[in-house]
Each structure stands twice: as structure tokens, then as C-alpha cells.
XYZ file of C-alpha atoms in Angstrom:
693
model
C -1.196 -141.559 111.961
C -2.605 -145.030 112.566
C -0.925 -148.396 113.125
C -2.205 -151.729 111.850
C -1.016 -155.074 110.537
C -1.342 -156.160 106.924
C -0.666 -159.856 106.320
C 1.307 -159.889 109.574
C 3.409 -156.835 108.655
C 3.107 -153.840 110.994
C 2.790 -150.450 109.264
C 1.930 -146.857 110.138
C -0.184 -144.807 107.723
C -2.148 -141.519 107.798
C -5.492 -142.067 109.516
C -7.452 -140.811 106.488
C -6.174 -143.713 104.335
C -8.541 -146.402 103.130
C -7.648 -149.999 103.884
C -6.833 -150.430 100.193
C -4.217 -147.674 100.391
C -2.864 -149.095 103.647
C -2.502 -152.544 102.074
C -0.608 -151.098 99.135
C 1.611 -149.139 101.539
C 2.506 -152.507 103.077
C 3.418 -153.892 99.654
C 0.320 -156.022 99.132
C -1.361 -155.992 95.740
C -5.087 -155.318 95.914
C -7.054 -155.490 92.631
C -9.622 -152.783 91.897
C -11.729 -151.381 89.084
C -13.845 -148.579 90.532
C -11.377 -147.127 93.046
C -9.124 -144.255 91.941
C -7.008 -142.095 94.211
C -8.203 -138.812 92.677
C -11.915 -139.633 92.558
C -14.581 -140.145 95.204
C -15.138 -143.653 96.541
C -17.905 -145.573 94.761
C -17.378 -149.054 96.202
C -19.362 -150.733 93.452
C -17.008 -153.198 91.725
C -16.248 -155.296 94.858
C -12.941 -156.492 93.411
C -10.842 -155.106 96.276
C -12.181 -157.515 98.890
C -10.021 -158.317 101.921
C -10.508 -160.084 105.258
C -10.637 -158.052 108.470
C -9.652 -159.910 111.632
C -12.374 -159.726 114.255
C -14.813 -158.330 111.720
C -17.899 -159.982 110.249
C -17.302 -163.427 108.736
C -17.349 -162.104 105.177
C -14.960 -160.176 102.907
C -14.881 -156.365 103.210
C -14.460 -153.831 100.402
C -11.117 -152.248 101.245
C -11.774 -149.095 99.176
C -14.845 -148.151 101.203
C -13.421 -148.849 104.665
C -10.948 -146.516 106.334
C -8.137 -147.454 108.710
C -10.134 -145.657 111.422
C -12.995 -148.128 110.900
C -11.080 -151.240 112.016
C -10.677 -152.142 115.666
C -7.838 -153.862 117.455
C -8.005 -156.804 119.852
C -9.390 -156.648 123.405
C -5.880 -156.646 124.876
C -4.532 -153.750 122.813
C -3.544 -155.802 119.761
C -3.246 -153.849 116.538
C -6.050 -154.039 113.963
C -5.218 -156.719 111.414
C -6.259 -157.315 107.798
C -5.413 -160.052 105.316
C -5.196 -159.862 101.516
C -4.293 -163.464 100.623
C -6.462 -165.830 102.659
C -8.628 -168.580 101.069
C -11.743 -166.500 101.791
C -10.305 -163.513 99.927
C -9.138 -165.639 97.009
C -12.556 -167.291 96.618
C -14.357 -163.952 96.883
C -12.223 -162.302 94.193
C -12.660 -165.266 91.870
C -16.413 -165.004 92.348
C -16.451 -161.273 91.587
C -14.360 -161.827 88.448
C -16.702 -164.589 87.334
C -19.643 -162.209 87.710
C -17.853 -159.450 85.759
C -17.169 -161.792 82.857
C -20.760 -163.054 82.588
C -21.681 -160.295 80.140
C -18.250 -159.185 78.961
C -17.851 -159.928 75.220
C -14.281 -161.266 75.681
C -13.250 -159.734 72.353
C -9.651 -159.104 73.405
C -8.115 -159.798 69.947
C -10.008 -156.863 68.401
C -10.111 -154.565 71.429
C -7.956 -151.433 71.389
C -7.392 -151.764 75.125
C -5.618 -155.111 74.636
C -2.258 -155.083 76.368
C -3.307 -152.182 78.624
C -6.535 -153.601 80.041
C -7.010 -153.866 83.798
C -9.752 -156.474 83.357
C -7.471 -158.593 81.188
C -4.601 -158.406 83.667
C -6.693 -159.009 86.772
C -8.628 -161.875 85.183
C -5.289 -163.610 84.595
C -4.049 -162.925 88.125
C -7.157 -163.165 90.299
C -9.706 -165.007 88.159
C -10.378 -168.659 87.344
C -9.974 -170.548 84.085
C -13.636 -171.406 83.548
C -17.101 -169.961 84.004
C -20.224 -171.707 85.240
C -22.530 -169.436 83.249
C -23.819 -170.306 79.791
C -26.576 -167.694 79.387
C -26.594 -165.279 76.469
C -24.602 -162.107 77.082
C -26.476 -158.835 77.250
C -25.911 -156.308 74.443
C -25.742 -152.530 74.845
C -25.893 -150.016 72.028
C -22.709 -148.007 71.484
C -23.033 -144.293 72.236
C -21.799 -141.266 70.298
C -20.054 -138.997 72.803
C -17.900 -136.934 70.444
C -14.944 -137.151 68.059
C -12.356 -138.063 70.703
C -13.742 -141.020 72.644
C -14.874 -144.248 70.994
C -17.443 -146.347 72.857
C -18.004 -150.115 72.858
C -20.470 -150.270 75.723
C -20.837 -154.075 75.703
C -17.508 -154.063 77.520
C -18.580 -151.611 80.245
C -18.423 -152.965 83.827
C -20.132 -149.890 85.403
C -17.185 -148.845 87.538
C -18.406 -145.203 87.059
C -14.873 -143.781 86.918
C -15.807 -141.792 83.812
C -18.951 -140.424 85.477
C -17.049 -139.344 88.579
C -14.238 -137.765 86.548
C -16.497 -135.598 84.400
C -18.554 -134.518 87.406
C -15.792 -133.969 89.963
C -12.645 -133.078 88.002
C -13.868 -131.725 84.662
C -16.769 -129.965 86.372
C -19.621 -130.787 84.015
C -22.164 -133.593 84.388
C -21.936 -135.024 80.883
C -21.927 -138.743 81.659
C -24.292 -140.627 83.913
C -25.679 -144.077 84.665
C -29.296 -144.731 83.749
C -31.422 -147.819 84.321
C -31.093 -150.526 86.946
C -29.702 -154.033 87.119
C -29.229 -155.590 83.695
C -30.593 -152.427 82.035
C -27.956 -150.121 83.545
C -26.038 -148.071 80.971
C -23.447 -145.286 80.982
C -24.505 -142.555 78.556
C -24.494 -138.838 77.820
C -27.611 -136.701 77.957
C -29.534 -137.370 74.712
C -26.304 -138.889 73.321
C -24.730 -135.515 72.630
C -20.998 -134.950 72.195
C -19.049 -134.176 75.340
C -17.796 -130.595 75.631
C -15.090 -130.816 78.302
C -11.503 -129.946 77.319
C -10.368 -132.816 79.570
C -12.630 -135.579 78.265
C -9.759 -137.650 76.826
C -8.699 -138.564 80.360
C -11.643 -140.928 80.707
C -9.884 -143.203 78.196
C -6.984 -143.565 80.642
C -9.376 -144.071 83.545
C -11.517 -146.748 81.884
C -10.296 -150.142 83.196
C -11.761 -152.005 80.205
C -12.159 -151.303 76.487
C -15.514 -149.525 76.787
C -13.943 -146.088 76.250
C -10.961 -145.874 73.911
C -9.285 -143.163 71.851
C -11.222 -142.689 68.605
C -8.356 -141.063 66.612
C -5.943 -143.817 67.732
C -8.351 -146.694 67.061
C -6.881 -149.668 65.165
C -3.575 -147.919 64.381
C -1.100 -149.698 66.677
C -0.717 -152.092 69.576
C 0.982 -150.772 72.724
C 3.827 -153.275 72.529
C 4.762 -151.989 69.054
C 5.443 -148.476 70.306
C 8.594 -146.787 71.547
C 7.852 -144.669 74.608
C 9.630 -141.362 75.285
C 9.107 -139.141 78.329
C 8.763 -135.491 77.367
C 7.096 -132.145 78.097
C 3.930 -130.659 76.603
C 4.137 -127.249 74.887
C 0.484 -126.714 73.911
C 0.175 -124.303 76.841
C 2.567 -122.886 79.417
C 1.981 -125.485 82.158
C 4.626 -127.928 80.941
C 2.503 -131.011 81.646
C 4.439 -134.285 81.882
C 3.680 -136.444 78.845
C 4.768 -139.675 77.203
C 5.156 -139.671 73.428
C 4.563 -143.076 71.803
C 6.125 -143.517 68.367
C 6.348 -146.207 65.721
C 9.181 -145.654 63.288
C 9.290 -141.942 62.430
C 5.669 -141.228 63.351
C 4.069 -140.137 66.611
C 1.123 -142.477 67.224
C -0.274 -141.072 70.463
C 0.472 -138.864 73.476
C -0.341 -139.896 77.043
C 0.058 -138.198 80.442
C 2.703 -138.950 83.047
C 2.151 -138.373 86.751
C 3.586 -135.088 88.050
C 1.971 -134.032 91.314
C 3.409 -130.505 91.114
C 1.946 -129.660 87.710
C -0.653 -131.834 85.985
C -1.187 -134.621 88.553
C -2.125 -137.258 85.956
C -4.392 -135.295 83.627
C -3.705 -133.640 80.267
C -5.945 -131.541 78.040
C -7.517 -132.875 74.862
C -5.327 -130.577 72.779
C -2.194 -132.063 74.348
C -3.446 -135.613 73.879
C -4.804 -135.443 70.325
C -2.435 -132.978 68.652
C -0.276 -135.746 67.202
C -1.955 -135.978 63.794
C -0.979 -132.327 63.232
C 2.675 -133.341 63.509
C 2.351 -135.205 60.185
C 0.547 -132.639 58.055
C 1.479 -129.225 56.613
C 5.121 -130.006 57.386
C 8.049 -128.016 56.022
C 10.571 -130.592 54.841
C 12.807 -128.536 52.545
C 13.979 -124.893 52.275
C 11.944 -122.452 50.172
C 12.691 -119.075 48.573
C 10.117 -116.575 47.281
C 10.650 -115.886 43.586
C 8.247 -113.812 41.493
C 5.812 -113.770 44.384
C 5.762 -117.551 44.852
C 7.580 -119.839 47.256
C 9.653 -122.408 45.376
C 11.836 -125.246 46.746
C 15.532 -124.456 47.102
C 18.700 -125.961 48.507
C 20.109 -124.998 51.903
C 22.974 -123.199 50.133
C 20.563 -121.105 48.036
C 18.452 -120.220 51.077
C 21.504 -119.237 53.137
C 22.913 -117.231 50.196
C 19.667 -115.213 49.935
C 19.840 -114.417 53.653
C 23.537 -113.536 53.429
C 23.007 -111.044 50.613
C 20.105 -109.366 52.475
C 22.085 -109.133 55.727
C 25.126 -107.759 53.883
C 22.968 -105.041 52.338
C 21.858 -103.640 55.701
C 23.168 -102.938 59.202
C 22.603 -104.572 62.586
C 20.145 -101.855 63.594
C 17.824 -102.960 60.769
C 17.847 -106.692 61.611
C 15.331 -108.210 64.053
C 14.346 -111.558 65.556
C 11.019 -112.733 67.005
C 10.676 -116.003 68.936
C 7.469 -118.040 68.702
C 5.344 -119.624 71.414
C 6.900 -123.104 71.302
C 10.611 -122.239 70.919
C 13.151 -123.955 73.198
C 15.575 -122.057 75.383
C 18.525 -123.454 73.402
C 17.378 -122.131 70.028
C 16.402 -118.740 71.469
C 19.842 -118.497 73.061
C 21.531 -119.428 69.760
C 19.480 -116.838 67.844
C 20.160 -114.124 70.441
C 23.892 -114.816 70.201
C 23.710 -114.551 66.397
C 21.803 -111.255 66.648
C 24.404 -109.968 69.101
C 27.169 -110.910 66.665
C 25.327 -109.043 63.881
C 25.101 -105.953 66.090
C 21.341 -106.117 66.632
C 19.370 -105.452 69.827
C 16.018 -106.071 68.148
C 14.844 -109.210 69.945
C 11.367 -110.081 71.194
C 9.748 -113.246 72.549
C 6.421 -111.480 73.180
C 4.464 -111.898 69.958
C 1.348 -110.518 71.629
C 3.091 -107.401 72.960
C 2.567 -108.319 76.629
C 3.911 -105.750 79.099
C 6.387 -108.128 80.729
C 9.962 -107.025 81.265
C 12.777 -109.054 82.850
C 14.243 -105.812 84.214
C 11.339 -105.747 86.705
C 12.537 -109.013 88.228
C 11.556 -112.656 87.787
C 8.658 -112.325 90.225
C 6.947 -109.989 87.741
C 6.413 -112.689 85.103
C 6.124 -116.112 86.778
C 3.346 -117.975 88.591
C 4.930 -117.247 91.973
C 2.720 -119.357 94.299
C 3.329 -122.353 91.966
C 0.604 -124.540 90.482
C 0.582 -126.828 93.527
C 0.257 -123.672 95.655
C -3.344 -123.337 94.442
C -4.166 -126.054 96.992
C -2.948 -123.747 99.788
C -4.720 -120.562 98.668
C -7.898 -119.488 100.461
C -9.109 -116.715 98.111
C -8.605 -116.083 94.398
C -8.863 -113.090 92.079
C -8.636 -113.810 88.327
C -7.805 -110.803 86.138
C -7.948 -110.888 82.333
C -7.754 -114.669 82.048
C -9.918 -117.619 81.052
C -8.070 -120.506 82.745
C -10.382 -123.080 81.177
C -9.203 -122.116 77.666
C -5.662 -120.989 78.497
C -4.667 -123.834 80.843
C -7.393 -126.464 81.184
C -5.441 -128.641 83.633
C -4.704 -125.670 85.893
C -8.400 -124.808 85.784
C -9.166 -128.320 87.055
C -6.772 -127.647 89.930
C -8.638 -124.444 90.805
C -11.898 -126.422 90.736
C -10.353 -129.067 92.993
C -9.526 -126.370 95.560
C -12.989 -124.786 95.134
C -14.716 -128.111 95.902
C -13.057 -128.171 99.332
C -14.996 -125.016 100.238
C -14.190 -121.650 101.805
C -12.578 -120.404 98.613
C -14.110 -117.148 97.297
C -13.256 -116.509 93.634
C -13.582 -113.145 91.883
C -13.223 -112.504 88.156
C -12.395 -109.316 86.247
C -12.673 -109.708 82.485
C -14.906 -111.807 80.259
C -17.626 -113.798 82.021
C -17.138 -117.410 80.915
C -18.233 -120.790 82.228
C -15.161 -121.843 84.226
C -16.782 -125.033 85.643
C -16.958 -123.530 89.144
C -18.808 -120.682 90.813
C -17.242 -117.241 90.983
C -18.257 -113.673 91.688
C -18.183 -111.535 88.540
C -16.626 -108.223 89.541
C -16.430 -106.305 86.249
C -15.023 -106.140 82.746
C -11.769 -104.213 83.031
C -9.744 -101.301 84.344
C -12.642 -99.526 86.097
C -13.122 -102.489 88.429
C -9.373 -102.714 88.973
C -9.361 -99.045 90.019
C -12.140 -99.720 92.541
C -10.061 -102.491 94.108
C -6.998 -100.238 94.296
C -9.059 -97.455 95.880
C -10.481 -99.900 98.408
C -14.106 -99.227 97.443
C -14.951 -102.680 96.007
C -16.643 -105.135 98.369
C -14.597 -108.141 97.149
C -11.489 -106.536 98.631
C -12.671 -107.517 102.128
C -12.663 -111.220 101.142
C -9.102 -110.948 99.867
C -7.956 -109.171 103.033
C -9.625 -111.779 105.217
C -7.712 -114.592 103.495
C -4.424 -115.812 104.920
C -3.042 -116.786 101.503
C -4.852 -114.810 98.780
C -3.870 -115.465 95.163
C -4.159 -113.175 92.135
C -3.978 -114.801 88.692
C -3.022 -112.336 85.957
C -3.841 -113.368 82.402
C -2.242 -112.158 79.202
C -5.545 -110.465 78.352
C -4.741 -107.844 80.975
C -1.076 -107.462 80.070
C -1.390 -107.100 76.287
C -3.253 -103.797 76.518
C -1.483 -100.583 75.521
C -1.243 -99.669 79.208
C -0.425 -103.217 80.331
C 2.496 -101.988 82.432
C 0.173 -99.724 84.443
C -2.277 -102.639 84.845
C 0.553 -104.750 86.268
C 1.460 -101.928 88.674
C -2.151 -101.682 89.895
C -2.331 -105.439 90.445
C 0.921 -105.266 92.429
C -0.622 -102.498 94.560
C -3.691 -104.693 95.246
C -1.440 -107.629 96.156
C 0.432 -105.447 98.606
C -2.792 -104.095 100.137
C -4.454 -107.497 100.697
C -1.366 -109.288 102.011
C -0.750 -111.470 98.951
C 2.988 -110.776 99.289
C 4.187 -111.458 102.797
C 6.657 -113.757 104.507
C 6.990 -116.976 102.527
C 3.836 -116.412 100.433
C 3.875 -114.658 97.065
C 0.363 -114.866 95.668
C 0.968 -112.929 92.440
C 0.607 -115.482 89.634
C 1.171 -114.600 85.974
C -0.573 -117.159 83.762
C 1.198 -117.481 80.413
C -0.257 -119.000 77.262
C 3.084 -119.571 75.470
C 5.435 -122.400 76.470
C 8.499 -120.374 75.445
C 7.636 -117.095 77.162
C 9.233 -117.501 80.597
C 12.391 -119.026 79.097
C 12.654 -116.129 76.662
C 12.232 -113.551 79.432
C 14.830 -115.381 81.544
C 17.246 -115.143 78.605
C 16.516 -111.469 78.116
C 15.084 -112.139 74.641
C 13.519 -108.667 74.647
C 14.524 -105.421 72.939
C 17.818 -103.971 74.170
C 18.388 -100.312 75.002
C 18.220 -99.347 71.333
C 16.005 -102.244 70.226
C 12.355 -102.310 69.140
C 9.493 -104.716 69.859
C 7.948 -107.346 67.570
C 5.296 -105.147 65.944
C 7.798 -102.365 65.212
C 10.284 -104.861 63.784
C 7.797 -106.024 61.163
C 7.104 -102.419 60.152
C 10.641 -101.004 60.118
C 13.320 -103.711 59.793
C 15.049 -104.811 56.592
C 15.563 -108.418 57.745
C 13.449 -110.204 60.378
C 13.954 -113.763 61.627
C 10.829 -115.562 62.835
C 11.685 -118.488 65.121
C 8.414 -120.371 64.808
C 6.496 -117.119 65.285
C 3.060 -117.448 63.685
C 0.737 -115.484 65.990
C 1.555 -112.128 64.374
C -0.306 -109.792 62.056
C 1.943 -110.149 59.010
C -0.419 -108.423 56.588
C 1.308 -105.072 57.192
C 4.916 -106.241 57.142
C 7.301 -104.013 55.232
C 10.531 -105.958 55.666
C 12.744 -106.654 52.665
C 13.398 -110.220 53.803
C 11.301 -112.263 56.232
C 13.064 -115.490 57.272
C 10.889 -118.196 58.846
C 12.550 -120.972 60.856
C 9.856 -123.462 61.799
C 8.164 -126.795 61.318
C 4.729 -126.078 59.806
C 3.345 -124.208 56.812
C 1.268 -121.743 58.771
C 0.972 -117.956 58.942
C 4.710 -117.274 59.267
C 5.723 -119.561 56.411
C 2.965 -118.244 54.121
C 4.310 -114.694 54.443
C 8.023 -115.529 54.515
C 10.582 -114.801 51.795
C 12.905 -117.597 52.925
C 11.811 -120.719 54.789
C 14.282 -122.844 56.748
C 12.598 -126.136 57.790
C 13.009 -127.040 61.465
C 11.904 -129.674 63.973
C 8.636 -129.877 65.921
C 8.709 -130.238 69.704
C 8.655 -134.060 69.642
C 11.608 -134.107 67.229
C 14.215 -132.362 69.373
C 15.673 -132.360 72.820
C 15.107 -128.969 74.364
C 14.566 -126.932 77.499
C 11.345 -125.117 78.296
C 10.463 -123.081 81.378
C 6.821 -123.317 82.427
C 4.587 -120.546 83.723
C 5.726 -121.079 87.328
C 9.405 -120.768 86.304
C 10.182 -124.508 86.471
C 13.016 -125.641 84.166
C 11.942 -128.710 82.163
C 13.672 -130.799 79.503
C 11.778 -132.518 76.714
C 13.341 -135.477 74.908
C 13.361 -136.286 71.222
C 10.876 -139.032 70.369
C 11.266 -139.133 66.565
C 13.089 -137.389 63.734
C 12.098 -134.418 61.595
C 10.966 -135.189 58.021
C 13.022 -134.638 54.860
C 15.731 -131.984 55.080
C 14.369 -130.367 58.249
C 16.871 -130.007 61.099
C 16.781 -128.975 64.743
C 16.385 -125.220 65.083
C 19.652 -124.591 66.935
C 21.555 -126.529 64.230
C 19.927 -124.393 61.507
C 20.972 -121.207 63.323
C 24.497 -122.558 63.872
C 24.877 -123.393 60.155
C 23.505 -119.983 59.163
C 25.978 -118.215 61.465
C 28.838 -119.896 59.618
C 27.570 -118.616 56.249
C 27.113 -115.097 57.662
C 30.719 -115.084 58.905
C 29.618 -114.919 62.569
C 30.296 -118.517 63.556
C 28.734 -119.428 66.891
C 31.100 -121.181 69.360
C 29.389 -124.576 69.570
C 29.070 -127.605 67.309
C 26.735 -129.809 69.354
C 23.765 -129.490 71.671
C 26.014 -130.381 74.622
C 28.416 -127.563 73.778
C 25.504 -125.134 73.316
C 24.102 -126.089 76.726
C 27.512 -125.648 78.334
C 27.589 -122.043 77.028
C 23.962 -121.519 78.076
C 24.533 -122.818 81.616
C 27.650 -120.679 82.012
C 25.658 -117.557 81.124
C 22.412 -118.544 82.897
C 23.179 -121.125 85.630
C 19.554 -121.675 86.682
C 18.791 -123.465 83.386
C 21.027 -126.330 84.555
C 18.719 -127.078 87.515
C 16.148 -129.357 85.889
C 12.721 -129.464 87.574
C 13.730 -126.651 89.914
C 12.195 -123.185 90.297
C 14.328 -120.104 90.819
C 11.938 -118.065 92.997
C 11.205 -114.394 92.483
C 11.397 -111.928 95.346
C 8.336 -110.335 96.935
C 10.359 -107.107 97.001
C 10.162 -107.072 93.203
C 6.341 -107.075 93.364
C 6.390 -104.271 95.923
C 8.681 -102.247 93.624
C 6.290 -102.705 90.663
C 3.495 -101.151 92.737
C 5.444 -97.868 92.657
C 5.347 -97.661 88.842
C 2.897 -94.999 87.506
C -0.548 -96.589 87.684
C -2.728 -94.398 85.473
C -4.844 -96.566 83.147
C -7.191 -95.861 80.296
C -10.687 -97.339 80.211
C -10.661 -100.754 78.585
C -11.873 -104.292 79.092
C -9.833 -107.446 79.592
C -10.323 -110.245 77.048
C -8.592 -113.611 76.967
C -6.237 -114.001 73.989
C -7.428 -117.604 73.467
C -10.599 -117.457 71.399
C -10.525 -121.056 70.183
C -9.024 -123.561 72.617
C -8.368 -126.126 69.894
C -6.573 -123.905 67.327
C -3.915 -121.927 69.203
C -0.726 -122.870 67.323
C 0.516 -124.173 63.936
C 0.455 -127.842 64.998
C -3.126 -127.546 66.246
C -4.236 -125.789 63.066
C -2.711 -128.613 61.012
C -4.640 -131.262 62.984
C -7.836 -132.688 61.485
C -8.942 -133.870 64.942
C -8.552 -130.386 66.411
C -10.444 -128.888 63.451
C -13.366 -131.236 64.127
C -13.344 -130.399 67.848
C -13.216 -126.685 67.056
C -16.191 -126.893 64.687
C -18.167 -128.860 67.274
C -17.348 -126.303 69.992
C -18.494 -123.433 67.746
C -21.763 -125.200 66.999
C -22.344 -125.850 70.707
C -21.664 -122.181 71.450
C -24.152 -121.048 68.791
C -26.768 -123.470 70.088
C -26.276 -122.235 73.651
C -26.513 -118.607 72.509
C -29.776 -119.280 70.695
């Protein structure tokens, strides 16, 4: 720690802080354009000038000077800096005057208006007139893809976007060419950017040079209602803010959450919102003469009632989809229990995860923030870049610090960091278990080794044996010891951990999802669309969901429900953290929240569920599963549970591990309904073909 004075106020800060951070710690406001806490220091905008006592008789850039660089007085006086002296004020006004020489000052038509750092700081730290009358320079706008719109006349060359793509996203797609007045930010040969995190440069840009292309000219920020919620496009549970106008979602932005997404979100999370408007189910449907026709709620419920009455509980099943909330899964499980059915499954992909093996067997035990502590990593059957782009950026962040060997078993993909490719599947896993693979020594040498297990390894026919072998490796290399549990299951479905916590899996006499579709008389799909429904043989398939996708197309009865922005619900992320998302807008037409649909259906079926409101439902849920009441908390799994899994029979067949995510942009019904995601997907496929050729 280091002590110093800021504007006469004595403070103590970590000695790695910059003077800018120290000033802010003291409560002083220091303007900046190029500095960002999560990026390297560039020191090129010169807006953060301060005065250092005893230093040279000129302002100093506070972002590029550390607290260790300032010296105290000759008699032991503390180092002292000032942020509000006449010298500082004049210097900042001069810098602002320079910045505005070439800026077009087109605030009335700029999408960044109302959220522009340059606008705000010009008002606070600038002057009301300029001494320059020369013509402003003009720069040609660049095409950098379908997500980011460029108006490069506004660019002030802070290089935040360049540093983000290089350091965080891991691909050098933006750079600065030319010198002086000819300097420009551009992509290589003006090609579209390929990073799954590129939308974050819109948030980073302090002016209107980079703005959201899909959001352009649709709304002003002060027109929007802002709702804090949780992302469900993957299993990370990134903190987001949903901005709405009336009944429509206009955009989605990140919120800061140091434990999960820091302040980044993926492009799918950010630009999914147009899919919330299209392909929506806004009224019930019944299949008659092979065609789905609109019906009333009473007619839809009557069709379900007659089908349920004609069969028994053993021939009724329920499958939960990838974006279902804990509340609606709990309501559906209670209805199935009342009907005498044990045929429940939240694992559409057939993953070999079982709550009876303990919570440690299906959560990301070291936590997402724990990646920063790990000193070796083994990735098995996963492609983190496609399955959890923000988590992949966190792995890259740890890799950039050095001394972090990474091994991969599965498909060899560009993960944006270097790794050692160990093999394709179970043969390599066997070598690690036997102790004959050379990478094992690197894992054993590490103090906190981590093993990330993807769904590509667990969805195999012998996925349970694969899990047992991984547990044996973890035990052998010291990944489970003391207070460190390095076994990390990476999920791709936002609902999966919550469903496993609830026990939404087949009971003693129950059957899994695939068997349900082949053998049951009545099957309820709770937003389940990632299934092969071409071979279904059920008499009645009931789809409860928000979009006309695979499930609705094959259903016999459709009950319209709410999308994730249209309901308050609980999700549990891949690390087992309980999170609550808030309703930002209302479902269209006759669609209702999923739990309310299930509650109304239970009444018609004569199995009335004991709650009439979301509060009453949650009271029942918390009584049965108390850990769901602890918002933003993680109920940890035990390392003993991992050790017990290692004793399960470990014989595996020969097979390779492949990530279940083949197209990052089209993984769920909302994404497949989005025109923006369709364009990104087509562009990614073309880039892949070009690279292959």
C-alpha cells in the first residue's frame, strides 16, 4: 500500500494504482478518454492531466504515472497531487479544444447523443468557444461487419477498440494506420470483424465513431425504460440491462459483475433482441387435420384434458428446455407428480449428469472468477469460445499473465489463445488416467489445476464413464484438495443447473427425454426445441413456449408463453449461482408467463397446484429447496462427491469429443428468429469456407 495526498486529502491505495485511480479513490473526478481499467495504458488522449507537487512545471498524465512514481518532500512529507488547480484547468481546456478541432459536432444526429463521454466532458471541462477556423478533416467510414456502425469523422484515436480486440477478444482485427492528420482506425482490408465479443467496442467508444448498427436511429437513451436482468443465451448468467420502449425491447447492454462477466457480454446476448419480436406465439393452437389452427385457451386445455384422461401417469412425460426458469420447472414437476408421472428430464441433449451424484458433479466448482487463480488448465470436450464467449475471454486474460499451460482434448479450434492439443477423445483420456501422457506432469506440477468438462464429452453414450475418468484424473493431479475443487462442468443451457438442483430428471421408474418422445402418450415440452422430433410417436405433444420453432412446428397443442425478458424468474448459472431476472416488458397477445399457464392447466386437469401467484409459488419452492432463496449465492459441492465419482466403472468405448455448439449465433429459438443473428451466422460460415480454402 502507498500513502499520498490528493487535493489535500490523505489516502492509502495499493501501490500498483495509477495516479488516476488514486485520485478517483479520493473522490476527485478525473476526465479521460483513452484510459480503461481493463485495458492496457495508452496515454494518448492527454485529458487526464493533473499537477504533481515537486514535479516538473507542467501537467502530468495521471493514467500513465503510478503512485510509485511520485516522490514526497525532503522532510518525509507525503507525495501530493492536485486535480483542480488553474494549471490543470487550463491544460484540460486546451486538450478539449484540440479534440474538437476536427470533430464534426453533429450531436443532434449522433446515436451516441446522451451517452457520449466527449459531449459530457466538453460541457464540464471544456470552453465555450474555439480559436480554430480551419476546415475539418474528413475520414471515410469503414465497413467492419453487421453489428458495428462506423462514423470515423468522430474518432478521437483513443485506441480503446484496438486494445480491446487485441487484448480481450484475442484477435488483431482493428488497428491504427497513418500518422498525424492521416491517422485512421480500420480493419485489415476493411473486412468484417469475426470476434464474438465485438459489440463491446460500442460501449468502450467514448464518442459516436462506433455505434450499434442494429440499434441505429431507433431510440434515444432518455426514452427507454431500463431493467436489470440476467442473460440466458448461455449458462454464464451474465448481468445485463434490458432497455425497453413501450412493449418492445430496444437493446440489451451489459452490467458490471466482477464474479461473472466483468463488463463484457457476447454479441448473441447483445443483439438477440430483434428475435424477441418475430416468430412469436401469441395465441393457443391445436392441430386439426394435420394443420395447426388458432384456438381458445379453453379448447386447448380441453384437448389436453381428454388426452391425459385417456392414459395413465406412466405414459405422460415432461421435458424442460434450455431457457426455462426454476419456477416453471418446479410448477411442471409438481403437476407431473400429481398426475403420477416420474418421466421428467431437463437434459435435452442426454448429458450424463445426475443430481444423485452430488452437486459437485454438475457445477463449475472453482467458479468463473476462480479461473484467475488457476495455474494449469485441461479442457475436455468443450469449445469455450462458442459455448461461453465471455468465459473464454476470462481464460485468455489468465493466459496473458503467463505460466498457464492449457491442454485440449476434443476438436481443435481457434480459441484465441495458445494451447497444447492432446487428442480427439477417449483414447487420450485413457492415457491421462494411466499416467502415460506427458501433459499429466504439468497438471501435477500446478498448485491449482483446473479441468473444464464440456457437454461434448458428457453427451456420449458412455458419458457417465467419461465423467468417472475425469474425476480420477482430478484426484490424481490434486485438482480436488483442501479448499480447491478444480473440476468445472461447463453447461450450454441456462436452465440446466436449476433443473438438476430441482431433481427434474427421471425418477426410479421414469425414462429420459429421447425415450419419452418414442414411448409416451402425452409429452409436455417446456420450451424444449433442441430435440429430434422427427421420430416422435406420442399421441399428444404439448408445447409451452414463446417462439414458433422446432417444438411448436411438431406440437399438437401450443400454449403461448413468455420470453425471458417478459417474466420474473430464477436461473442458476453454470457455477451454481442463484440469479433472478426481472420482467422488462409484457408478452404479446394472449401469451402468459409459463408458471401461470401450468397453474391454469392444473386446474382444468383436476390437479390444482397450491399457489395463485409468483410469490406463493416461490414460497413453496423455497420451502422445498432453501438454497434458491439465497440470491447471488453459490451452494458449494463437496470434493468428496468428486472422489466418489472416480470409483464408478470407468470403461469407455472409442469415440471423439465434439462441441454441441456448431453455430454460435443460432443456438436457441430466439436466436433463430433474429435477422441480425442470421446475418452474423451467414458471415461466419463464409469466413470459415474462405479460411478452409
